[in-house]
Short mmCIF file of C-alpha atoms in Angstrom, two decimals:
data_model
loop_
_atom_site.label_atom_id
_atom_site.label_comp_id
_atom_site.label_asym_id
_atom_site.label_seq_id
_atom_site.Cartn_x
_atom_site.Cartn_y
_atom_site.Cartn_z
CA UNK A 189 10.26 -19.41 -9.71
CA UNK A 190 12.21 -18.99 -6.50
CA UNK A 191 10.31 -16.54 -3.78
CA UNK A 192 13.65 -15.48 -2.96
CA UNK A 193 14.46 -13.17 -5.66
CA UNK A 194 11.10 -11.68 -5.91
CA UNK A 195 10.76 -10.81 -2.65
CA UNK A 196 14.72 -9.42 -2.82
CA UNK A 197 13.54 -7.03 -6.23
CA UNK A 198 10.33 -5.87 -4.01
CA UNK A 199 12.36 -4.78 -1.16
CA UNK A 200 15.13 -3.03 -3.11
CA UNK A 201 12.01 -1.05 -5.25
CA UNK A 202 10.47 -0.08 -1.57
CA UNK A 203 13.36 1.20 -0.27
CA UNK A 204 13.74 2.77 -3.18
CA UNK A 205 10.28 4.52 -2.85
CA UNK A 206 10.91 5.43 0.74
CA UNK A 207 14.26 7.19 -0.12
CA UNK A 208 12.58 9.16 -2.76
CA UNK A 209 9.97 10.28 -0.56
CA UNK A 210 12.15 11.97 2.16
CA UNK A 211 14.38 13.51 -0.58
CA UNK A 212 11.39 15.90 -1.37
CA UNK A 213 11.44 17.04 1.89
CA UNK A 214 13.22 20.57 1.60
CA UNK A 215 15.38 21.48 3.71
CA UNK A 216 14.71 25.48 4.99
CA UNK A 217 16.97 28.16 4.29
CA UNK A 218 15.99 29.95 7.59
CA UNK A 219 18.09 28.68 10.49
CA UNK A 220 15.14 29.82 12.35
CA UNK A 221 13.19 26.76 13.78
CA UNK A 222 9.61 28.22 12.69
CA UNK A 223 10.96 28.29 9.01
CA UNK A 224 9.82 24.25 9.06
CA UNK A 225 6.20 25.42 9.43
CA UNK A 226 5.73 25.57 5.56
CA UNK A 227 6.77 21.71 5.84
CA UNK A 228 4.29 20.45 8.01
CA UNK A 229 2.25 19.90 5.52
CA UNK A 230 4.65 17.56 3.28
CA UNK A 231 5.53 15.96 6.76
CA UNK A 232 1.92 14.80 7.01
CA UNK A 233 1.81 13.52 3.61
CA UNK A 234 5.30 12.04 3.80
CA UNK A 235 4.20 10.13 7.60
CA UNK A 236 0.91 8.60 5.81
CA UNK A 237 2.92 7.53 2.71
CA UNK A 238 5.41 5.74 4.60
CA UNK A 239 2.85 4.31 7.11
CA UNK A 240 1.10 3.23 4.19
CA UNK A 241 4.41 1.33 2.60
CA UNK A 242 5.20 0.14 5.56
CA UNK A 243 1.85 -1.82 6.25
CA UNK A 244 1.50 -3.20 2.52
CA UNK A 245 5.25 -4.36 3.29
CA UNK A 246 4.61 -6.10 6.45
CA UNK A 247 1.55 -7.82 4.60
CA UNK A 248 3.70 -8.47 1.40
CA UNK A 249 5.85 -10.25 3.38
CA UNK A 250 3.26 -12.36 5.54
CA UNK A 251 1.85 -13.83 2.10
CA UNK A 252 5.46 -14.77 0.44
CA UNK A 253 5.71 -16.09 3.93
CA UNK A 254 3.10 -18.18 3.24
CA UNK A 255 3.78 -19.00 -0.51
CA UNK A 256 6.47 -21.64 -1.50
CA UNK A 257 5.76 -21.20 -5.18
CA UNK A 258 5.80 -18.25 -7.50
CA UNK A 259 3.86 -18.53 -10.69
CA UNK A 260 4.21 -16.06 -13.74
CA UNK A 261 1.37 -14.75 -12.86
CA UNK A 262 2.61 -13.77 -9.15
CA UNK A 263 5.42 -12.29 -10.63
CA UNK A 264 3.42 -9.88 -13.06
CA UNK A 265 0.91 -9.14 -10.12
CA UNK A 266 3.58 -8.09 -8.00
CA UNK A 267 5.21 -5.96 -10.88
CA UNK A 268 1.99 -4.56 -11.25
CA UNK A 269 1.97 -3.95 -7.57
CA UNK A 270 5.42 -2.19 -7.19
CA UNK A 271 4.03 0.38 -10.24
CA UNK A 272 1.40 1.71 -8.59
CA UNK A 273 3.09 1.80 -5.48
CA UNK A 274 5.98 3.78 -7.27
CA UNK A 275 3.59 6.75 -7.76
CA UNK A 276 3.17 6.91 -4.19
CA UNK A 277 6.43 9.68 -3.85
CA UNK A 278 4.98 11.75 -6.56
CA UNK A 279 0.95 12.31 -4.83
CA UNK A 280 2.63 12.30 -1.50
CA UNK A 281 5.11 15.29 -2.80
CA UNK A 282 2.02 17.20 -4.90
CA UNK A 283 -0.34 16.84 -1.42
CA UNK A 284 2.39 17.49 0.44
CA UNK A 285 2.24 20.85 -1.69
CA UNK A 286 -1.49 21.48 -1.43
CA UNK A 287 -3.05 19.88 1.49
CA UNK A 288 -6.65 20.82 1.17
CA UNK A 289 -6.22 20.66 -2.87
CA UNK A 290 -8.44 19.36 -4.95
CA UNK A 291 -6.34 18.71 -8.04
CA UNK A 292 -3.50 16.83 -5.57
CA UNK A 293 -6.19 15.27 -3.75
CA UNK A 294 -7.82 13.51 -6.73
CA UNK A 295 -4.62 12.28 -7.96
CA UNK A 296 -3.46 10.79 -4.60
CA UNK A 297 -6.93 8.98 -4.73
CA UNK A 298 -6.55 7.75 -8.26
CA UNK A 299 -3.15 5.98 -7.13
CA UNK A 300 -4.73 4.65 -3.81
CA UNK A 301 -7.52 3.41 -5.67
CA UNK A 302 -5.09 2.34 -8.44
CA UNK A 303 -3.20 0.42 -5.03
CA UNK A 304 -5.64 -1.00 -3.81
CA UNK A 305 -6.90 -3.33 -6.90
CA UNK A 306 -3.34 -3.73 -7.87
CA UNK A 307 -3.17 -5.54 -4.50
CA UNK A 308 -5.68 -7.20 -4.17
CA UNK A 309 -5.14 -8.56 -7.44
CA UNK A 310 -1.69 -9.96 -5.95
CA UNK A 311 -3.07 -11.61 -2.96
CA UNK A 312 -5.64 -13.28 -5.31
CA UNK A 313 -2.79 -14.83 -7.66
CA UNK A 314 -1.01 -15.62 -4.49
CA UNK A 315 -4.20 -17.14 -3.33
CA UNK A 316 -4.57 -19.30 -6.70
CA UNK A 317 -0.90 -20.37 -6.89
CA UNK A 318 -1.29 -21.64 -3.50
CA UNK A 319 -4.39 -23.82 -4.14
CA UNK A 320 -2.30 -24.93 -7.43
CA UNK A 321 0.41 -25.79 -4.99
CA UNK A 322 -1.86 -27.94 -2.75
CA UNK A 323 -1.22 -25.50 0.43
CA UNK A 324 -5.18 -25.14 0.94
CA UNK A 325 -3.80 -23.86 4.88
CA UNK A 326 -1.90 -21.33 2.84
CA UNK A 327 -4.31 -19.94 0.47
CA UNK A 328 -6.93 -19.92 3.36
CA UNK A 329 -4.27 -17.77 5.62
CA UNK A 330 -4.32 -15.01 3.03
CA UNK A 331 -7.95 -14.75 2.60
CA UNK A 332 -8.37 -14.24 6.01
CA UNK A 333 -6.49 -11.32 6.16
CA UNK A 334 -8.68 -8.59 7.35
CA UNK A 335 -7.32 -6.06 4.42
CA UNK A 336 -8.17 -9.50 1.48
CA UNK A 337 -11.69 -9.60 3.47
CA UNK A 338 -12.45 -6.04 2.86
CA UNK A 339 -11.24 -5.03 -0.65
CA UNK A 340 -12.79 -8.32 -1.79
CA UNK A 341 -16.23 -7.00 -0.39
CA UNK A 342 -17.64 -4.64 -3.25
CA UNK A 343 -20.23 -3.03 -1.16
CA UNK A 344 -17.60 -1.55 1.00
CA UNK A 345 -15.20 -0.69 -1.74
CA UNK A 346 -18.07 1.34 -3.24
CA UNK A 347 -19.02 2.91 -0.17
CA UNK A 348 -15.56 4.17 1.08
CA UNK A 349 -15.35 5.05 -2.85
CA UNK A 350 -18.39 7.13 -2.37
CA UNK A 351 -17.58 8.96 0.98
CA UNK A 352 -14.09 10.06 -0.86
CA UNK A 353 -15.45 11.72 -3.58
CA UNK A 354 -17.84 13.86 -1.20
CA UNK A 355 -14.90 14.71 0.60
CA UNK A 356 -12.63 15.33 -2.28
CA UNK A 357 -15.84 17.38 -3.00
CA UNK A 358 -16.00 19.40 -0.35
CA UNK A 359 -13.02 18.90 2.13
CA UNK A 360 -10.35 17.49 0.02
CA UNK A 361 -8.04 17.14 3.07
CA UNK A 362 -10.67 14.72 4.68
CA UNK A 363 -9.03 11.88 1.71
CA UNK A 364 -5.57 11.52 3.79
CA UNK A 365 -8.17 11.04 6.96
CA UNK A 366 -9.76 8.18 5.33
CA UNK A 367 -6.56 6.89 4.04
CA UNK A 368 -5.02 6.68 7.34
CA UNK A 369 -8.10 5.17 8.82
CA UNK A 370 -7.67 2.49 6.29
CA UNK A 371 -4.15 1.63 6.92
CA UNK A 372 -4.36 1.50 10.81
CA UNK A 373 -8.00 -0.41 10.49
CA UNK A 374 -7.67 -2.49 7.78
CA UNK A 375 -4.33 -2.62 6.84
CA UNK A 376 -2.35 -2.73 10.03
CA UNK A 377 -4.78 -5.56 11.57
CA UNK A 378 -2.50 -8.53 10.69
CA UNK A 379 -3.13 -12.24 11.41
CA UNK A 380 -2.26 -13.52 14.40
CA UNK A 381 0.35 -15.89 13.48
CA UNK A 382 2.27 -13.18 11.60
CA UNK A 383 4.82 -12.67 14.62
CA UNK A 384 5.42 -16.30 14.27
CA UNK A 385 7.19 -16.50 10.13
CA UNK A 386 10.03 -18.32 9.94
CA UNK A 387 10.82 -16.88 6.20
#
């Protein structure tokens, strides 16, 4: 299968997400400038979920990059991929809602979590259909990616697993910490050739 068009579909579905995700944001009936207070909260939510798409974009791209052939099991990964990532608008618009919420909080974890292995089982597929390919250089690229390193490593999957339930616990809010520690950490620490794609 041609990269081409995959990579086209994902980037119409992101754009997609990110255009739902400011349309929640309500616009206030007050012309009074301290009537967007009671937004801050969805603006917080809103800024992590489109850091967060905009990181696992810049490393979607880096491994198609990489890739020069799709398999059918690529293309069901990534599908896979874009539907967890399409209930990103809905637990960013419910946290936006309540913060420091339990209920919100869990379900915004449930669809990182949810994320997270739907990714990882991407980069793995990408990572097979490379070595099927014969681009060892390729499939070695991706698994050095600092955010393949760490969801691959179990021990740290169950520990940040195990630090955001005590804070869903007992400071809910503490989960969109975590999650943006992630992303600007793990996620947003890209290989150093990534500046350097020609596709």
């Amino acid at each position: 299968m041609k990269k081409g068009r995959l990579e086209a579909f994902t980037d119409a579905i992101l754009a997609i997400i990110l255009t739902i995700m400011i349309l929640e944001f309500k616009t206030p009936e007050s012309f009074q400038f301290s009537a967007i207070y009671s937004q801050i909260p969805y603006l917080i939510s809103y800024a992590i979920g489109y850091l967060f798409i905009g990181v696992a974009w810049y490393n979607h791209h880096y491994m198609f990059a990489k890739t020069r052939w799709i398999s059918r099991r690529v293309y069901w990964a990534n599908n896979m991929w874009l539907f967890t990532t399409s209930f990103v608008p809905v637990a960013t618009a419910w946290v936006g809602r309540g913060l420091n919420e339990q209920g919100p909080e869990i379900f915004y974890f449930i669809v990182f979590a949810s994320w997270t292995a739907a990714y990882f089982f991407l980069s793995y597929q990408l990572v097979k259909a490379n070595e099927k390919d014969h681009q060892p250089k390729a499939a070695a690229a991706i698994r050095s990616m600092v955010i393949y390193r760490y969801i691959a490593n179990w021990k740290l999957d169950l520990l940040q697993g195990i630090v955001t339930v005590v804070a869903l616990v007992y400071v809910p809010a503490l989960q969109m910490v975590i999650v943006v520690l992630m992303i600007v950490f793990i996620g947003a620490r890209f290989n150093k050739d990534s500046d350097h794609l020609i596709d």
